[in-house]
Coordinates of C-alpha atoms in Angstrom, one line a residue:
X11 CA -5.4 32.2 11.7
X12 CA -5.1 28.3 12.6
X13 CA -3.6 26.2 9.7
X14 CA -6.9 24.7 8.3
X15 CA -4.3 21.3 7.4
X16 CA -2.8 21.4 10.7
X17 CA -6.3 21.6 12.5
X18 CA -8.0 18.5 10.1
X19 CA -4.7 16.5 10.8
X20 CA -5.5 16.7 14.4
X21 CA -9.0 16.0 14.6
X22 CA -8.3 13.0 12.4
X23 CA -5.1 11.9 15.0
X24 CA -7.4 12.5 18.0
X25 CA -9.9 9.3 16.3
X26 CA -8.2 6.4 17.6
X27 CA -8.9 4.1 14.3
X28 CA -6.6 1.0 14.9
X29 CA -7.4 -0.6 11.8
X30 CA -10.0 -1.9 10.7
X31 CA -11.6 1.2 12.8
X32 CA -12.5 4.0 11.4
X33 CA -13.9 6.0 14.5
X34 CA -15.5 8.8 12.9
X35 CA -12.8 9.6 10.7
X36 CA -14.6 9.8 7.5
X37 CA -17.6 11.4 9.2
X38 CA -15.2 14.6 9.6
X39 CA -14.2 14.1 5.7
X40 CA -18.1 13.8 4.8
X41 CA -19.1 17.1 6.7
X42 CA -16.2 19.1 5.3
X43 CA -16.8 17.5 1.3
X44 CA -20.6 17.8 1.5
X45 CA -21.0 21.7 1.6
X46 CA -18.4 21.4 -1.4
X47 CA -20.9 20.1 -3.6
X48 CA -19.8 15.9 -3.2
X49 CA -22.0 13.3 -3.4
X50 CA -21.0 11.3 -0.7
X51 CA -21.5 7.1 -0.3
X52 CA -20.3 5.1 2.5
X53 CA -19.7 1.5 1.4
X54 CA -19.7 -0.7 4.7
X55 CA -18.2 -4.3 4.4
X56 CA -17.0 -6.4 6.6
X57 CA -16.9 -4.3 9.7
X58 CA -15.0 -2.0 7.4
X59 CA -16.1 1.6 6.5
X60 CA -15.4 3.3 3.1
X61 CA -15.7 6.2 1.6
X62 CA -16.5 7.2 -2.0
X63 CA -17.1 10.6 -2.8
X64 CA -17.1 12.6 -6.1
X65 CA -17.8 16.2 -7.1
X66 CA -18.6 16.8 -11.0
X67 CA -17.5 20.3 -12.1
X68 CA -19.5 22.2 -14.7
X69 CA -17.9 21.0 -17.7
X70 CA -16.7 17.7 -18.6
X71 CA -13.2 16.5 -18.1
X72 CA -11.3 13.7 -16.5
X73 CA -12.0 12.4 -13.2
X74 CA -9.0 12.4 -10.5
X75 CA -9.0 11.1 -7.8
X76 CA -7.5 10.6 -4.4
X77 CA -7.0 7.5 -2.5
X78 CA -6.0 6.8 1.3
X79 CA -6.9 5.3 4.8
X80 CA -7.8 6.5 8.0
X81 CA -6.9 3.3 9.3
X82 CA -3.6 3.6 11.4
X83 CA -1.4 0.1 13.1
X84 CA -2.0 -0.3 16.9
X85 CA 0.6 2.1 19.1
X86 CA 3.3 -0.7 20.1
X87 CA 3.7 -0.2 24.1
X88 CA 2.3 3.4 25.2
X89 CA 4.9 3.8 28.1
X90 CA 7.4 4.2 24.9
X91 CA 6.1 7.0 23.5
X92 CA 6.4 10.7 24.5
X93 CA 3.0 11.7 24.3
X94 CA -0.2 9.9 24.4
X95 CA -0.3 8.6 20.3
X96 CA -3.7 9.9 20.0
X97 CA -3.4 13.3 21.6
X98 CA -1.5 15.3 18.6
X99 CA 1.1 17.2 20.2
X100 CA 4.0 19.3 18.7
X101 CA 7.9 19.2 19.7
X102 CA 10.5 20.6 17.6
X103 CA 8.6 21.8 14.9
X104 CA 7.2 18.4 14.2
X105 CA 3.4 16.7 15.2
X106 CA 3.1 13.8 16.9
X107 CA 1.0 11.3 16.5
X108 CA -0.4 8.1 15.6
X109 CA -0.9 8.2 11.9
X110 CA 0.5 11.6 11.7
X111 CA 2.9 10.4 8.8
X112 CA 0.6 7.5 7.5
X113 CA -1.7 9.0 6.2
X114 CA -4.0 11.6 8.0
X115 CA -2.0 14.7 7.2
X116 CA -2.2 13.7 3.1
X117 CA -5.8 13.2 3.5
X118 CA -5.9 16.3 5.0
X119 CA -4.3 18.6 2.8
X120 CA -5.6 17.1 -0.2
X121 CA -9.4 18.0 1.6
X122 CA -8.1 21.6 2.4
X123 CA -6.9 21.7 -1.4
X124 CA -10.1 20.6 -2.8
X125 CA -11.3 23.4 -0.4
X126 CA -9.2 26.1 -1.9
X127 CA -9.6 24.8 -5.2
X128 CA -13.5 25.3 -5.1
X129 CA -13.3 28.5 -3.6
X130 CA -11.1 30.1 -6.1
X131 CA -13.3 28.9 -9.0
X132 CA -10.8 25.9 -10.2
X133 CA -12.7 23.5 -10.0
X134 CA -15.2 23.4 -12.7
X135 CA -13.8 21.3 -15.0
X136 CA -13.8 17.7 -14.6
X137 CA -14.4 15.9 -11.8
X138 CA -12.7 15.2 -8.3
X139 CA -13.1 12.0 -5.9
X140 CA -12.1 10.6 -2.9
X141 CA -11.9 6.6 -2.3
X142 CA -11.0 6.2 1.7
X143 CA -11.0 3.0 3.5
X144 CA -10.2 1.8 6.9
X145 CA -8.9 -1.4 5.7
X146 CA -5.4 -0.8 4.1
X147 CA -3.1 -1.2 7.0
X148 CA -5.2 -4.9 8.1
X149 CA -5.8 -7.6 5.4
X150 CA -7.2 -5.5 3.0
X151 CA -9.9 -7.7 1.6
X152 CA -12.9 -5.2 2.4
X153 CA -11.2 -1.9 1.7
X154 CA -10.3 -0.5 -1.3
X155 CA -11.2 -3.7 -3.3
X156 CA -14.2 -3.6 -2.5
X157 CA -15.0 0.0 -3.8
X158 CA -12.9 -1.1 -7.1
X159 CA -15.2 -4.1 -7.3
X160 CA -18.5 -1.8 -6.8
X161 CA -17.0 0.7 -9.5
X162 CA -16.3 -1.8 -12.3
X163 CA -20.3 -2.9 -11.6
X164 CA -21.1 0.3 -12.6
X165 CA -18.9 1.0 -15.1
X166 CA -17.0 3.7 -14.0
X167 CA -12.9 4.6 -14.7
X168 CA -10.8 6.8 -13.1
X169 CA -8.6 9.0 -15.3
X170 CA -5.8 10.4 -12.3
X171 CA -5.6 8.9 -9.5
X172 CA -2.9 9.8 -6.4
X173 CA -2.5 7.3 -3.1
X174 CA -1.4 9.5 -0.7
X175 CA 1.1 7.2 1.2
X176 CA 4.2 8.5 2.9
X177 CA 6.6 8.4 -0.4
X178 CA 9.2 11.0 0.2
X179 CA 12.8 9.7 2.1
X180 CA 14.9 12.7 2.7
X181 CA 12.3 15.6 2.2
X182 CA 9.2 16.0 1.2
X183 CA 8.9 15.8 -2.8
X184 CA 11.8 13.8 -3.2
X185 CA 9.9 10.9 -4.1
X186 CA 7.0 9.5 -6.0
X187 CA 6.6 5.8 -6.4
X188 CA 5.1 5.4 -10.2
X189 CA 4.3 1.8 -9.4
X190 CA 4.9 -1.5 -6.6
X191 CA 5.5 -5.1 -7.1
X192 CA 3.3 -8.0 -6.9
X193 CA 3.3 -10.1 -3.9
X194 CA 2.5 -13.9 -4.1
X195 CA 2.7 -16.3 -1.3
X196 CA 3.3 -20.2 -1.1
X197 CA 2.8 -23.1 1.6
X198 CA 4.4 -25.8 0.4
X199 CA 4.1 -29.4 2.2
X200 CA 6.3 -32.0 1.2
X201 CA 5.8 -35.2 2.6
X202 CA 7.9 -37.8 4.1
X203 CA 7.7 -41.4 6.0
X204 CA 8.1 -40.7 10.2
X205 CA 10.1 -43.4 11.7
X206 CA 13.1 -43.6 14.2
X207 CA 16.1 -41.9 13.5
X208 CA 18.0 -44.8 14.1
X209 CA 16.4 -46.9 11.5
X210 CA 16.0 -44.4 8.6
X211 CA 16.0 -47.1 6.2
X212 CA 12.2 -47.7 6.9
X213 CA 11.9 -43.5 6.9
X214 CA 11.8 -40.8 4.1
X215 CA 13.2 -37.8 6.1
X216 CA 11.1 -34.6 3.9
X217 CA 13.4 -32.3 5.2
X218 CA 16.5 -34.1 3.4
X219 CA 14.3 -34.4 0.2
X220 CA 13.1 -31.0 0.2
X221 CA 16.9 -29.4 0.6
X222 CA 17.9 -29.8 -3.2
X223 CA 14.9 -28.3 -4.7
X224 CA 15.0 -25.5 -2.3
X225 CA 18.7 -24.7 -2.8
X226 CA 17.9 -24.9 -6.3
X227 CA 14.9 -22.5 -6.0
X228 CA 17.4 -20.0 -4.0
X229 CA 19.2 -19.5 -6.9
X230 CA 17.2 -19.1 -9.7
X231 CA 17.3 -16.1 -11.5
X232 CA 13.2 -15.9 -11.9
X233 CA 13.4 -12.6 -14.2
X234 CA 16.3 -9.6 -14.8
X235 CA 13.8 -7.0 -14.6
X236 CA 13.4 -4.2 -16.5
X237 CA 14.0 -0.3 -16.2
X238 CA 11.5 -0.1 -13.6
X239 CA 11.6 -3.1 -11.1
X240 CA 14.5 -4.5 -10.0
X241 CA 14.5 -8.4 -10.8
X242 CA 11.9 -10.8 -9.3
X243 CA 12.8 -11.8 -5.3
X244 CA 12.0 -15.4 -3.9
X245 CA 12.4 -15.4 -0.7
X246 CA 11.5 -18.3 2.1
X247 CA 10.2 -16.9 5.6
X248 CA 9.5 -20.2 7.4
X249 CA 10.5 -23.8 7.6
X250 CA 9.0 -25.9 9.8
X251 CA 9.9 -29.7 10.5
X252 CA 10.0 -32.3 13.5
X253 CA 8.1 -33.4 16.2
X254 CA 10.4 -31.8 18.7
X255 CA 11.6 -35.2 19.8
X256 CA 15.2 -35.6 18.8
X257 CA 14.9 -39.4 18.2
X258 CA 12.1 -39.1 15.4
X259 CA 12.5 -38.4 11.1
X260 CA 9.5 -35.9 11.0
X261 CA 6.8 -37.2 8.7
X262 CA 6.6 -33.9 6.6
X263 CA 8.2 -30.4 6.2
X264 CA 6.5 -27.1 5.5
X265 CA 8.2 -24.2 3.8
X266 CA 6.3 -20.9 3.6
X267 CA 7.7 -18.4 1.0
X268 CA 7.2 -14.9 -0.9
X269 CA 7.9 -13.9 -4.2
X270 CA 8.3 -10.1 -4.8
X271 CA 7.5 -9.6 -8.5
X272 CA 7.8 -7.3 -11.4
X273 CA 6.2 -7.0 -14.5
X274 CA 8.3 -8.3 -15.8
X275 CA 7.0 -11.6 -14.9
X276 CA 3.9 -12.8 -14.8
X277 CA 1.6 -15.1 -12.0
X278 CA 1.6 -18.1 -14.3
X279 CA 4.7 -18.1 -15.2
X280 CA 6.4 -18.0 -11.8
X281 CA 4.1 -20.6 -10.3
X282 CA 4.7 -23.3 -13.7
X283 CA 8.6 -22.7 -13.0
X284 CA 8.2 -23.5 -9.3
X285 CA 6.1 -26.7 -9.9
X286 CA 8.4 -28.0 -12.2
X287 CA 11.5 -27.5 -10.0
X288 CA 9.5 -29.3 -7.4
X289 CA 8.5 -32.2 -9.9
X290 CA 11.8 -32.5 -11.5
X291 CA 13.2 -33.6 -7.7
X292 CA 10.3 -36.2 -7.5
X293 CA 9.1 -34.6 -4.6
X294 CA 5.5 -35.7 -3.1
X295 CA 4.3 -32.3 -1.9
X296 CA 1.1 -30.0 -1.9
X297 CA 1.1 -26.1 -2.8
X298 CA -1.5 -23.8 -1.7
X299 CA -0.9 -20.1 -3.0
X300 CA -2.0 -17.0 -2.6
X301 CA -2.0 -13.6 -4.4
X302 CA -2.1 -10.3 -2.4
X303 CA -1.5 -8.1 -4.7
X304 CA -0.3 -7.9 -8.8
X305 CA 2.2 -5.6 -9.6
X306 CA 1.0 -2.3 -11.4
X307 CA 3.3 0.1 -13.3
X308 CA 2.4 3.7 -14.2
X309 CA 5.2 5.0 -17.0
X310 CA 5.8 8.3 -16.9
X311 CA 3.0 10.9 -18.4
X312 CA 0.1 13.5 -17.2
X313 CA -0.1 12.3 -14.0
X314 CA 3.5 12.5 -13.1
X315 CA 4.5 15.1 -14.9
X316 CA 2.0 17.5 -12.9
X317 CA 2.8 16.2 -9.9
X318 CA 6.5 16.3 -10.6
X319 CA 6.1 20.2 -11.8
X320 CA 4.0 20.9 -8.5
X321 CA 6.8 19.6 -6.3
X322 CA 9.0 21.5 -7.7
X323 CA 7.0 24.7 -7.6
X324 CA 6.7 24.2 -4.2
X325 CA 9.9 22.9 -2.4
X326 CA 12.3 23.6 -5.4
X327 CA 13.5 20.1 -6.0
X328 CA 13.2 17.3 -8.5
X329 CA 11.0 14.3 -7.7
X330 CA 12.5 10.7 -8.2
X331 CA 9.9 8.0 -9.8
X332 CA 10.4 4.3 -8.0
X333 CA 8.6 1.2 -7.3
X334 CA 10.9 0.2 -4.3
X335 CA 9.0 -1.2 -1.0
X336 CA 5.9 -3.4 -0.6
X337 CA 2.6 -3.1 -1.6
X338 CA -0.1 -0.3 -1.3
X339 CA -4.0 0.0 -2.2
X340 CA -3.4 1.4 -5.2
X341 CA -2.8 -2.4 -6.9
X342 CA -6.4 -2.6 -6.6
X343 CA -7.0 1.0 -8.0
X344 CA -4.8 0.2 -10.8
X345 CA -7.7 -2.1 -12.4
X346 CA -9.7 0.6 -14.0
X347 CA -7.5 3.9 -14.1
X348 CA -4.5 3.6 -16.4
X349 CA -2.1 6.3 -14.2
X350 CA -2.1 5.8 -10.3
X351 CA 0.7 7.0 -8.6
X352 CA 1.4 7.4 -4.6
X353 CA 2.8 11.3 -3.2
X354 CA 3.0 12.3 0.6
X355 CA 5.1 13.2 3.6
X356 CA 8.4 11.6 4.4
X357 CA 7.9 8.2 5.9
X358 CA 10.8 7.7 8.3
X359 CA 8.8 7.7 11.4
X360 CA 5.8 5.3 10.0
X361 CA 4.4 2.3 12.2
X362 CA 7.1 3.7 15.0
X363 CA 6.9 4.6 18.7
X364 CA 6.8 8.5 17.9
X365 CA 5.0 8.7 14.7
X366 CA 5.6 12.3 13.1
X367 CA 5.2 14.6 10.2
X368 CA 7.0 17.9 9.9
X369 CA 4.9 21.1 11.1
X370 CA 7.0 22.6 7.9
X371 CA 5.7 20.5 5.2
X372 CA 1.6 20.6 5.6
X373 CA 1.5 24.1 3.6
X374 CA 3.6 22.9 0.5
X375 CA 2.0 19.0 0.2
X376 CA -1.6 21.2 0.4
X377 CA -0.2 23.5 -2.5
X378 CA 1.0 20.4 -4.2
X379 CA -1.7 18.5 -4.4
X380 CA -4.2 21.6 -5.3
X381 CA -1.4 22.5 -8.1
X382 CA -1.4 18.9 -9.3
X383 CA -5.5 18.9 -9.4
X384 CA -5.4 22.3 -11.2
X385 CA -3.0 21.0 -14.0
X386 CA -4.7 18.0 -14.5
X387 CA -8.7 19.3 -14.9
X388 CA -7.6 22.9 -16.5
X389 CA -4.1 21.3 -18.6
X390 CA -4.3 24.6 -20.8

């Protein structure tokens, strides 16, 4: 018989939903959760679909959930790739395919384990939901935020909740990430007199102003971390200055930077710190920021400890908890359920020319995330 996970992963490939598309991805999820007994509500925003859907069992319990997109980044040149990104195909024991890895085949087998689940009775206690959006690989700000923001207006929390991006490095299970950093952004604009170069008496060149405060920005320590996070990054990503004339003290410098941050710092913090390295240097500037994302932790408990015994029931190794890389959805999901953690495939091959996910590993991530769901409504 056809591999139910394999088949579902491939109908959801074949949907060419370069985000903030969707292109009938969640229309497949609907048909295949309705006949389980979900209540199924598509939250439109933006030009965004999303999906929440929940099945109550027949006794009370906690409510898990899992959250992904069906959102996937545009191909990158076509004439690159092997096969067509959006016709799966399979080579060497691996499928191909644009989103293959990020995240169709977790939504998939966590669909086919709901499926098996049900069928076998196991799933009666508690409750079970999906939050899906096709807004997590663009900017995010009518996805998953928007559920969250629709949940906490009706007062509903989310025990469990799994984010099934593409956490595993070396093979599958040999990673969960437990948590991610914040991301915060700056523009900073600090201004200067124009005036020719030869006469800069009558100038205030911003980009000579600005150099001690920045060098002494570059080196601050801004936290040490703790046993989670690995200590708070400030990084800058642009500078621009200059009229493009060679003869002329620009009139004003712009500096765009990034700080990567841990709990162990907090928003307000960083940003007083910054202002008064800025001040101290009698700088005349103007800083906009903005927030994408605050940094959530989940310390180990239920939620990892199922998942962590499910991995190794299934592929006979131990599961690492990290927080490395950038940010993911489950920030926002973080808000109203106290453990959210992120399980899937190997990610080696994400956003690439030749997207993949191993042929071998859609059997044991189904019976993963079915095992985890099992210990976490039925924990007797």
């Amino acid at each position: 018989m056809p591999d139910p996970v394999r088949a579902l992963t491939e109908a959801l490939i074949r949907a060419r939903s370069v985000t903030p598309a969707d292109d009938g991805c969640q229309s497949l999820l609907i048909d295949r959760l309705t006949p389980l007994g979900f209540t199924c509500e598509t939250i439109a925003s933006g030009g965004v679909t999303n999906l929440w859907a929940v099945r109550s069992g027949l006794r009370a319990g906690p409510l898990a959930v899992f959250a992904g997109h069906t959102d996937v980044v545009p191909t990158g040149p076509l004439d690159q790739w092997h096969s067509d990104p959006f016709v799966p195909t399979e080579r060497d024991g691996r499928l191909y395919g644009r989103g293959a890895a990020d995240m169709k085949t977790s939504i998939a087998a966590f669909v086919v384990a709901v499926e098996e689940l049900v069928a076998a009775g196991d799933a009666d206690d508690g409750a079970i939901g999906l939050l899906i959006t096709s807004d997590e690989e663009g900017p995010a700000t009518d996805g998953t935020v928007k559920v969250v923001d629709l949940l906490v207006s009706r007062g509903q929390r989310i025990d469990y909740c799994i984010v099934g991006e593409p956490t595993s490095v070396e093979r599958l299970g040999d990673m969960i990430k437990n948590g991610r950093r914040g991301s915060m952004s700056g523009r900073l604009t600090i201004r200067g007199v124009q005036g020719h170069i030869a006469y800069p008496h009558l100038a205030r060149n911003p980009i000579h102003l600005a150099m001690p405060a920045l060098a002494e920005l570059v080196a601050t320590e801004w936290d040490a971390g703790n046993e989670y996070f690995p200590p708070t990054s400030w990084q800058m990503s642009n500078l621009h200055a200059g009229t493009g004339a060679s003869n002329v003290i620009p009139g004003e410098a712009v500096v765009d930077f990034n700080f990567r941050f841990s709990t162990a710092s907090t928003v307000e913090g960083l940003q007083t710190r910054v202002e008064q390295i800025l001040t101290r240097h009698g700088l005349d500037y103007d800083l906009r920021w903005s927030i994408s994302g605050h940094p959530f932790l989940t310390p180990p408990g239920e939620l990892s400890d199922a998942l962590g015994a499910a991995i190794a029931a299934h592929t006979g190794g131990q599961a690492e908890l990290s927080t490395t890389g950038g940010t993911s959805d489950g920030r926002f999901i973080a808000r109203i359920c106290p453990q959210v953690v992120e399980f899937g495939p190997c990610n080696a091959s994400i956003h690439k020319i030749d997207e993949h996910v191993s042929l071998a590993d859609l059997e044991p991530l189904k019976a993963i995330y079915r095992d985890t769901l099992r210990r976490l409504l039925r924990p007797d």
